[in-house]
PDB file of C-alpha atoms in Angstrom:
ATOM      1  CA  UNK A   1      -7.238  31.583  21.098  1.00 62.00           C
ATOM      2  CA  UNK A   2      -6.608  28.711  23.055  1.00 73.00           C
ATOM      3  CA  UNK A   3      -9.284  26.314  22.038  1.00 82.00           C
ATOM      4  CA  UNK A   4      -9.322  27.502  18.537  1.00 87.00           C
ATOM      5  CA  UNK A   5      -5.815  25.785  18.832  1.00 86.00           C
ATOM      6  CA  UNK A   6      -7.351  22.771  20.466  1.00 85.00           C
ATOM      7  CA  UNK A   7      -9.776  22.569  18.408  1.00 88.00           C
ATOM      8  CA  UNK A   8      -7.850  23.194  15.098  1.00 92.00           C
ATOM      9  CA  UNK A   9      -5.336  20.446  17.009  1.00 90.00           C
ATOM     10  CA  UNK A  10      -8.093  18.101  17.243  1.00 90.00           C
ATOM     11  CA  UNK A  11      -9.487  18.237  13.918  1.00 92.00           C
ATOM     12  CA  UNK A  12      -6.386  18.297  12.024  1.00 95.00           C
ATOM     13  CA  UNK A  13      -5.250  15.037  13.736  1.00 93.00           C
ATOM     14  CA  UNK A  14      -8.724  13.089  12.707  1.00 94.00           C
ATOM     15  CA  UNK A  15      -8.906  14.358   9.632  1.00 95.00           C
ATOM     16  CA  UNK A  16      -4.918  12.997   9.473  1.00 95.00           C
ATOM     17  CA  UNK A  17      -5.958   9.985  10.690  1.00 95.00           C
ATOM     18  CA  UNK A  18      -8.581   9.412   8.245  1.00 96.00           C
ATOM     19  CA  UNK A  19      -6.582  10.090   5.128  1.00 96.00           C
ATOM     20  CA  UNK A  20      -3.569   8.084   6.798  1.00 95.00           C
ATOM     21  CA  UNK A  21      -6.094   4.771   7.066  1.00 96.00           C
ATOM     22  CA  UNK A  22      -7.037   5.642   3.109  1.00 95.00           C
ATOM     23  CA  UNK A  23      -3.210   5.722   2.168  1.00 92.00           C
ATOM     24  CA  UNK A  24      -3.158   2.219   4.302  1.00 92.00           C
ATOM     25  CA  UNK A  25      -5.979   0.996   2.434  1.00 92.00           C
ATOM     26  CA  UNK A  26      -4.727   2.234  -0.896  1.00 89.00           C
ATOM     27  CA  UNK A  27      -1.220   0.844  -0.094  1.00 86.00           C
ATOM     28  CA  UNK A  28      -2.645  -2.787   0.636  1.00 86.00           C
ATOM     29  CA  UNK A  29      -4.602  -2.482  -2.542  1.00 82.00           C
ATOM     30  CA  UNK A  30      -1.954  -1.616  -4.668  1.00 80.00           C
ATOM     31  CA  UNK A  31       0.687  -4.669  -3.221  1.00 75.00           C
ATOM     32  CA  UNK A  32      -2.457  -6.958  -4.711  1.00 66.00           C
ATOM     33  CA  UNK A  33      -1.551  -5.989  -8.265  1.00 62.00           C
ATOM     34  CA  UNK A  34      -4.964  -6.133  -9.294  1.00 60.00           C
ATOM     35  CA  UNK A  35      -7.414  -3.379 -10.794  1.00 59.00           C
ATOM     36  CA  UNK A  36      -9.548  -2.062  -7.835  1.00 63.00           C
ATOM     37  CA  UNK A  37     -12.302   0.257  -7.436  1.00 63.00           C
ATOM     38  CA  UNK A  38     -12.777   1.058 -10.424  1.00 68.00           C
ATOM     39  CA  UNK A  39      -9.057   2.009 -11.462  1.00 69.00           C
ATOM     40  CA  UNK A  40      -5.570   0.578 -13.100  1.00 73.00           C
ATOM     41  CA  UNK A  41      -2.676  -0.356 -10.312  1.00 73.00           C
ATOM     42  CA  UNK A  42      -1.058   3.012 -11.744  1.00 78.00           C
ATOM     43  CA  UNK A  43      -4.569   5.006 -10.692  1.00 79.00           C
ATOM     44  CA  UNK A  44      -4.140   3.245  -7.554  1.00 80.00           C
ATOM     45  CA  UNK A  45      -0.623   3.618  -6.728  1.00 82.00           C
ATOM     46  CA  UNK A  46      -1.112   7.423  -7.500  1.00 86.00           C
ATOM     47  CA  UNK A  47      -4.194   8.047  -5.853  1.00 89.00           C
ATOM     48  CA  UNK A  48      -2.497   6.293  -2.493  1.00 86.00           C
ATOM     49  CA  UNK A  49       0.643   8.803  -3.020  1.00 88.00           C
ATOM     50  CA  UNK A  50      -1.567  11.615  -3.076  1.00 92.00           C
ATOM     51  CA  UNK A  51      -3.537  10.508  -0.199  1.00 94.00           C
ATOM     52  CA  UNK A  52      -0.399   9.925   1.660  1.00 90.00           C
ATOM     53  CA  UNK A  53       0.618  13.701   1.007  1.00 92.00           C
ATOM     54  CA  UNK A  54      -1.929  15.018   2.548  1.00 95.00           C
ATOM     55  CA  UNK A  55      -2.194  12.988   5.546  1.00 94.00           C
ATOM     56  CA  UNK A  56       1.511  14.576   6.242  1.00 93.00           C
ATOM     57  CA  UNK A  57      -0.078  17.633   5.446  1.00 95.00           C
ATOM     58  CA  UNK A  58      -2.437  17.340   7.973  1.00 96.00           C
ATOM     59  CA  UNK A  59      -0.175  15.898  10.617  1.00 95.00           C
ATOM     60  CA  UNK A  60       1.760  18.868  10.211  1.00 94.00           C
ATOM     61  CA  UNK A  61      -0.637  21.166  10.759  1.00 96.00           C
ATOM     62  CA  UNK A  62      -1.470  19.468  13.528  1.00 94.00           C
ATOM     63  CA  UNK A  63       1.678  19.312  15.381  1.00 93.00           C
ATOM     64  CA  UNK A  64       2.193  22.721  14.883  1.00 93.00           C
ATOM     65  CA  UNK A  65      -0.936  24.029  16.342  1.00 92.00           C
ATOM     66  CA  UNK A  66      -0.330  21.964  19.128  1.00 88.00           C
ATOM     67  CA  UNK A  67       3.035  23.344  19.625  1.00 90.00           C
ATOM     68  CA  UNK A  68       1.809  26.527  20.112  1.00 89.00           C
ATOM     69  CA  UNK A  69      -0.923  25.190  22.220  1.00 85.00           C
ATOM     70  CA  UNK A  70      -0.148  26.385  25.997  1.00 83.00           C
ATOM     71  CA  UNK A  71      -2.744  23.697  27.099  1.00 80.00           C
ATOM     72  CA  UNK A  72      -0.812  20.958  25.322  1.00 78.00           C
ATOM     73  CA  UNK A  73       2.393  21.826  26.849  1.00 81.00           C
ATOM     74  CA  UNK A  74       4.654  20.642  23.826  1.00 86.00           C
ATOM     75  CA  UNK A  75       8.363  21.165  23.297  1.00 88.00           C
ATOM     76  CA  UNK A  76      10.683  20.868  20.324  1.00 89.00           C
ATOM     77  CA  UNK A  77      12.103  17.941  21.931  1.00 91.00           C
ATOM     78  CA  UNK A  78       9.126  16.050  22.017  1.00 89.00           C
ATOM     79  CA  UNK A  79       8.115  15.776  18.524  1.00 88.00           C
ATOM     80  CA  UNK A  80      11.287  13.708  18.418  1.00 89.00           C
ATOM     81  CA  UNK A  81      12.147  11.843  21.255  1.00 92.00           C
ATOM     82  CA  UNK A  82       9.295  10.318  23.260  1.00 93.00           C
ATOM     83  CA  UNK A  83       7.578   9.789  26.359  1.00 92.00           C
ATOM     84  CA  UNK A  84       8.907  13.089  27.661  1.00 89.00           C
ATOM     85  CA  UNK A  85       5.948  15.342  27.522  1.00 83.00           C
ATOM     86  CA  UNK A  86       4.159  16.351  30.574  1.00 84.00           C
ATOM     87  CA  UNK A  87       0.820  15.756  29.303  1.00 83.00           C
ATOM     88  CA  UNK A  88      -0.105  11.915  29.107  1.00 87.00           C
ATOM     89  CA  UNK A  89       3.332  11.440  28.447  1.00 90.00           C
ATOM     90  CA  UNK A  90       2.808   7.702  27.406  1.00 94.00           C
ATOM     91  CA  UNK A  91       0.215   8.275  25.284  1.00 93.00           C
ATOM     92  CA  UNK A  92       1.778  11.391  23.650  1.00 92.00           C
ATOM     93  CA  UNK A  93       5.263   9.292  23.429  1.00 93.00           C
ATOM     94  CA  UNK A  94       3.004   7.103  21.001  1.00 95.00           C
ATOM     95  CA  UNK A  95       2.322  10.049  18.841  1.00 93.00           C
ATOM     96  CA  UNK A  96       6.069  11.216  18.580  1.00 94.00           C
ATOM     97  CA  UNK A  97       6.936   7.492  17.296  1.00 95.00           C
ATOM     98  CA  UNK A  98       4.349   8.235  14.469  1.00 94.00           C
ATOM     99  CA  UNK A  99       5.782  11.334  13.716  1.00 93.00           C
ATOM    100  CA  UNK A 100       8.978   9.597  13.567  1.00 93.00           C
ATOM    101  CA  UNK A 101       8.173   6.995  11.394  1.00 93.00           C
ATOM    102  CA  UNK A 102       5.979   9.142   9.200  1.00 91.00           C
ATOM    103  CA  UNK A 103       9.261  11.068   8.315  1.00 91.00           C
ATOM    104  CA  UNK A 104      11.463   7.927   7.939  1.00 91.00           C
ATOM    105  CA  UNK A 105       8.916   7.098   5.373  1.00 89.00           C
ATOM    106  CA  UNK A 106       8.735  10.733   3.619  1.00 88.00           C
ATOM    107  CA  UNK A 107      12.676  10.760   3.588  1.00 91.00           C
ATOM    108  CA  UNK A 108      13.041   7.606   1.913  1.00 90.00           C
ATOM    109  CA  UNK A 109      10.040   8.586  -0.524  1.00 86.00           C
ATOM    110  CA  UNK A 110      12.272  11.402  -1.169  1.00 86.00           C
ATOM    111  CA  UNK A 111      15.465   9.661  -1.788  1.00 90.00           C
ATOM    112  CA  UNK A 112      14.054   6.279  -3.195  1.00 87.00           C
ATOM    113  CA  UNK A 113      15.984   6.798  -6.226  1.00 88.00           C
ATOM    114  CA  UNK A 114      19.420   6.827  -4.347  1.00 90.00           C
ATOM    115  CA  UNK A 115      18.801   4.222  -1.705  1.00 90.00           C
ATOM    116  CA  UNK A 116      16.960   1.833  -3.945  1.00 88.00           C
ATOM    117  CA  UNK A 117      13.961  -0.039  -4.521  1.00 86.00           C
ATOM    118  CA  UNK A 118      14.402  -2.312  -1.321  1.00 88.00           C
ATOM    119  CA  UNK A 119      15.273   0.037   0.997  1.00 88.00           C
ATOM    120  CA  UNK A 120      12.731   1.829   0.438  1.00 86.00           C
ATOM    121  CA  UNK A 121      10.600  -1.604   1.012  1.00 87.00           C
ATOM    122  CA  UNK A 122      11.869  -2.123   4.019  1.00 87.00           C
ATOM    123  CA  UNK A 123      11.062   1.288   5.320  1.00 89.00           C
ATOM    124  CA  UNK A 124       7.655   2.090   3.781  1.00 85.00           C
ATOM    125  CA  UNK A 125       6.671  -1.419   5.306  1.00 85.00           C
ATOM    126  CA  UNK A 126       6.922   0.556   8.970  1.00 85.00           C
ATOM    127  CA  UNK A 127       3.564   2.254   7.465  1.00 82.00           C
ATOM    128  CA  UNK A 128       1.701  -1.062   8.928  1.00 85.00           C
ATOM    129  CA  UNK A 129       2.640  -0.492  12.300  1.00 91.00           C
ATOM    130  CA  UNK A 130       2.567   3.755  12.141  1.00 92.00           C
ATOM    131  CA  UNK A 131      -1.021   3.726  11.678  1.00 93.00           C
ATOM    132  CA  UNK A 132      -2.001   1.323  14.959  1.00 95.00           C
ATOM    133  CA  UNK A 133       0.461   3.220  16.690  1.00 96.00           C
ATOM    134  CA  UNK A 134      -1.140   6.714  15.523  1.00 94.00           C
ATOM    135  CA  UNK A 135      -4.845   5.531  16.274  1.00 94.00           C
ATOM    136  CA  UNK A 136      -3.834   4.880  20.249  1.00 95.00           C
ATOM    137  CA  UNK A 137      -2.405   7.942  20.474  1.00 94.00           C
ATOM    138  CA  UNK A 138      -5.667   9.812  19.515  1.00 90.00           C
ATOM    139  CA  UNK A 139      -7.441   7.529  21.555  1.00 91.00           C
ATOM    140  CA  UNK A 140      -5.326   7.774  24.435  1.00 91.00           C
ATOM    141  CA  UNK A 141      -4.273  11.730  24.564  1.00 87.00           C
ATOM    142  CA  UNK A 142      -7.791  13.295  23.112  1.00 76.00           C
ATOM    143  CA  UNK A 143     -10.277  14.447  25.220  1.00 77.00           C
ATOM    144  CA  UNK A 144     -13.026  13.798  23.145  1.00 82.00           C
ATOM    145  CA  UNK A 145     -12.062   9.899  22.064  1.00 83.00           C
ATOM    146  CA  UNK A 146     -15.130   8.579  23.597  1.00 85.00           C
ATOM    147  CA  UNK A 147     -17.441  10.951  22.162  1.00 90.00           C
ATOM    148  CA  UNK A 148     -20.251   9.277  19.345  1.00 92.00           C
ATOM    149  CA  UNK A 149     -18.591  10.914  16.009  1.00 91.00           C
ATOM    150  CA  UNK A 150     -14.384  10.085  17.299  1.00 91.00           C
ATOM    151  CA  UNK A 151     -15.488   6.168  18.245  1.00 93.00           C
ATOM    152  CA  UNK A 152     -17.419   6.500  14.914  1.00 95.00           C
ATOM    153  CA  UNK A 153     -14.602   7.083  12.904  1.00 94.00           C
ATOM    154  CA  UNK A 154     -12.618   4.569  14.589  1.00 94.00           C
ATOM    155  CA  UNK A 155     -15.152   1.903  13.725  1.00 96.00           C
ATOM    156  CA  UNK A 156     -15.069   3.539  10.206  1.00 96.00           C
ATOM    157  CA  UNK A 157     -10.666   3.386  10.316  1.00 96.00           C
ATOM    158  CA  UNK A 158     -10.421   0.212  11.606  1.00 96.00           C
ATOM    159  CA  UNK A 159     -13.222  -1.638   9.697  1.00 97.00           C
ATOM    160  CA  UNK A 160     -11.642  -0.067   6.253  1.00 96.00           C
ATOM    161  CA  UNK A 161      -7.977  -1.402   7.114  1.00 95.00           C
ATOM    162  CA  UNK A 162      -9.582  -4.965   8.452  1.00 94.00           C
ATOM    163  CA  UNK A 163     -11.612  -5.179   5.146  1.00 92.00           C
ATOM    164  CA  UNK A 164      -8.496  -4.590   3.184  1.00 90.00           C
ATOM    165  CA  UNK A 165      -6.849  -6.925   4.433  1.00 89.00           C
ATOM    166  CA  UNK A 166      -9.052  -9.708   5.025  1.00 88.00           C
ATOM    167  CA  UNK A 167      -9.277  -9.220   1.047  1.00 84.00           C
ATOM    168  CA  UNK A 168      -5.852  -9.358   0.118  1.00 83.00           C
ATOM    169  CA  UNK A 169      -5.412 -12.318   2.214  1.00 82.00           C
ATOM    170  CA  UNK A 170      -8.462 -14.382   0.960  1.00 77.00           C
ATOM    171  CA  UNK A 171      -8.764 -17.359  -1.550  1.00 52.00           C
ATOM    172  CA  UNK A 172     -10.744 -14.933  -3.877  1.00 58.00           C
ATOM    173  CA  UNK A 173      -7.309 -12.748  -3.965  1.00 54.00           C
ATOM    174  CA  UNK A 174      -5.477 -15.754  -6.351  1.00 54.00           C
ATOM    175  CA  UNK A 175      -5.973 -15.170  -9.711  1.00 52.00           C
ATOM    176  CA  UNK A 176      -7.611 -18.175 -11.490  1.00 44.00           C
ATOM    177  CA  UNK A 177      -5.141 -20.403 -13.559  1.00 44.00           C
ATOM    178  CA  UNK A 178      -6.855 -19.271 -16.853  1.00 44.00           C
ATOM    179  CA  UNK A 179      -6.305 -15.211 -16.266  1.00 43.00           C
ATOM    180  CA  UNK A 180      -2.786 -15.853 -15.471  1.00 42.00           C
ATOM    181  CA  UNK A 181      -2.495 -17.172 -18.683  1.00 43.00           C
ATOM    182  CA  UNK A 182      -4.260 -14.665 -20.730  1.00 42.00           C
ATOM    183  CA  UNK A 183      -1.907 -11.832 -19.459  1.00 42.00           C
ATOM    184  CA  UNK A 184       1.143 -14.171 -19.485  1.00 44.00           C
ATOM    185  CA  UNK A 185       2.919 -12.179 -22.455  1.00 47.00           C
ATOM    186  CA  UNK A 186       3.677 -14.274 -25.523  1.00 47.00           C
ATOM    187  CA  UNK A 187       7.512 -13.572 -25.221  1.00 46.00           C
ATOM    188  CA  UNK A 188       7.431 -14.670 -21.509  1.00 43.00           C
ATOM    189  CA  UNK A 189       5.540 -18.521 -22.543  1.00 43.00           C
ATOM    190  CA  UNK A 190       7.398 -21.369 -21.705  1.00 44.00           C
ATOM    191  CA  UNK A 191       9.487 -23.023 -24.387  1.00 43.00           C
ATOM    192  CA  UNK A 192       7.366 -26.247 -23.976  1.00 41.00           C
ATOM    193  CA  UNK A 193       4.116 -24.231 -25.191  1.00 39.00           C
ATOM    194  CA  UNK A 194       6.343 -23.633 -28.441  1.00 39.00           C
ATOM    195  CA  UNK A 195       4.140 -25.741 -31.342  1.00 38.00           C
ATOM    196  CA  UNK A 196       5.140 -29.140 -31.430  1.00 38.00           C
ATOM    197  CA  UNK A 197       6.356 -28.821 -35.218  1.00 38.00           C
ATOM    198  CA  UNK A 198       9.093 -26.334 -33.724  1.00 38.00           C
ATOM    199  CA  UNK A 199      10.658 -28.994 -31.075  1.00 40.00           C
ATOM    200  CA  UNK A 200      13.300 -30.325 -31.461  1.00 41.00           C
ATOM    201  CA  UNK A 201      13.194 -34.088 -32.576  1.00 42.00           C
ATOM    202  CA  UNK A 202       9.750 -33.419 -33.563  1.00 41.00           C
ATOM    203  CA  UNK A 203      10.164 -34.616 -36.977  1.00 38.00           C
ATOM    204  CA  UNK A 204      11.609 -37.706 -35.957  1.00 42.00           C
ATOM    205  CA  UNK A 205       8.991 -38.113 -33.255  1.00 41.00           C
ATOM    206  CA  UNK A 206       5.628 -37.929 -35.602  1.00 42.00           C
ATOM    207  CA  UNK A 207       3.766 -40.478 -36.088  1.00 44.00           C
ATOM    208  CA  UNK A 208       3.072 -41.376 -39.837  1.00 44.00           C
ATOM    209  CA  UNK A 209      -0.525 -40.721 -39.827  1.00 45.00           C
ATOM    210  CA  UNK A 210       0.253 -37.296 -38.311  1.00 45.00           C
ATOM    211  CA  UNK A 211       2.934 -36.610 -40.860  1.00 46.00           C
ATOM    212  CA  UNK A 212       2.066 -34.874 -44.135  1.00 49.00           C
ATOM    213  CA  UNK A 213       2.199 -37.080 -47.425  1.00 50.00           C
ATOM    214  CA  UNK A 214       3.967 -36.147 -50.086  1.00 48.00           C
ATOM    215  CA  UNK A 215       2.526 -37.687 -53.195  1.00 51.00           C
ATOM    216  CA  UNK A 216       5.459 -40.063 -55.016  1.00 48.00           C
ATOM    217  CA  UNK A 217       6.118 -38.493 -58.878  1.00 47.00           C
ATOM    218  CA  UNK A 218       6.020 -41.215 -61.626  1.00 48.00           C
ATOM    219  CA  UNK A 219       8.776 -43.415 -62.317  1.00 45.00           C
ATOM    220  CA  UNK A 220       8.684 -42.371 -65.798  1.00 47.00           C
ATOM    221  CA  UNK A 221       8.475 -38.565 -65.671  1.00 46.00           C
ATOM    222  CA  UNK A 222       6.349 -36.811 -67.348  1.00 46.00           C
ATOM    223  CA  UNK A 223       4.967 -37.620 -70.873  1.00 42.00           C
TER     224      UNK A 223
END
């Protein structure tokens, strides 16, 4: 019963670590603004909540199964307060600030609409230093971290979030001059794109071959 709880411990937390470095990924993908992998910034934005759901799914289970894990000698106390565990307590103190910020950042999901827009900003940002944070402490408390399939999928983790944002923060990220104009919306134009007949003093301003002639009626009137 024991190791099934490792074990289930274990997997839990990769598997939580892989979805949290998708959500990352997602999240830096939907800041760009742009259409990616094959879907709208909606399809994006909702496809990185999701994600993010389940990674606190999975970080749930796996606290709990640790908690009950006599091997891993958890307390209540130290899924909030950290560096107090017996057991690699630096390492495990690591994974208590994750848990922290994780629910700082479900909270405020939570309650965006009552603390506003930029609080919730300022709090989600935290995500970009949660996910470090959670990759040393499964590096630094499991016993299996320098096995071939866990330094695997850190290569995989870290490459994805590198990738990310090595894109975001290239040249090839700024939109070309000519896009931004195409999905400038027409009530959004500058008033100086307005047609030059429309501006004012334009009349005054033509030049007579540009102005339209009029033809002159005979002196006379008609016959």
């Amino acid at each position: 019963m024991d190791e099934a709880l490792w074990a289930l411990g274990r997997a839990t937390g990769a598997i939580g670590l892989l979805l949290m470095t998708g959500s990352v990924v997602l999240g830096i993908l939907t800041r760009s603004g742009r259409p990616a992998i094959g879907l709208p910034r909606f399809g994006v934005a909702t496809l990185h909540r999701n994600v993010g759901i389940l990674a606190t799914a999975f970080i749930a289970i796996h606290v709990v199964s640790l908690l009950f894990d006599p091997y891993a000698q958890l307390k209540l106390v130290d899924l909030v307060v950290p560096f107090l565990g017996e057991y690699r307590p630096f390492w495990l103190g690591l994974g208590t600030v994750a848990i922290d910020l994780m629910l700082a950042v479900t909270i405020t999901a939570l309650l965006r609409r009552r603390i506003g827009a930029r609080a919730f900003r300022a709090v989600h940002l935290s995500t970009y230093a949660l996910w470090p944070i959670a990759l040393a402490h499964g590096l630094g408390t499991g016993t299996d971290a320098l096995t071939p399939w866990m330094i695997a999928l850190t290569v995989v983790c870290v490459g994805a979030v590198v990738a990310a944002l090595v894109w975001r923060l290239s040249a090839r990220f700024r939109r070309p001059a000519g896009a931004i104009a195409m999905s400038t919306p027409p009530s959004a134009a500058p008033a100086s794109s307005a047609p030059a007949a429309l501006a004012p003093g334009a009349l005054g301003s033509a030049s007579p071959a540009s102005a339209p002639r009029i033809p002159a009626a005979p002196i006379g009137g008609p016959r």
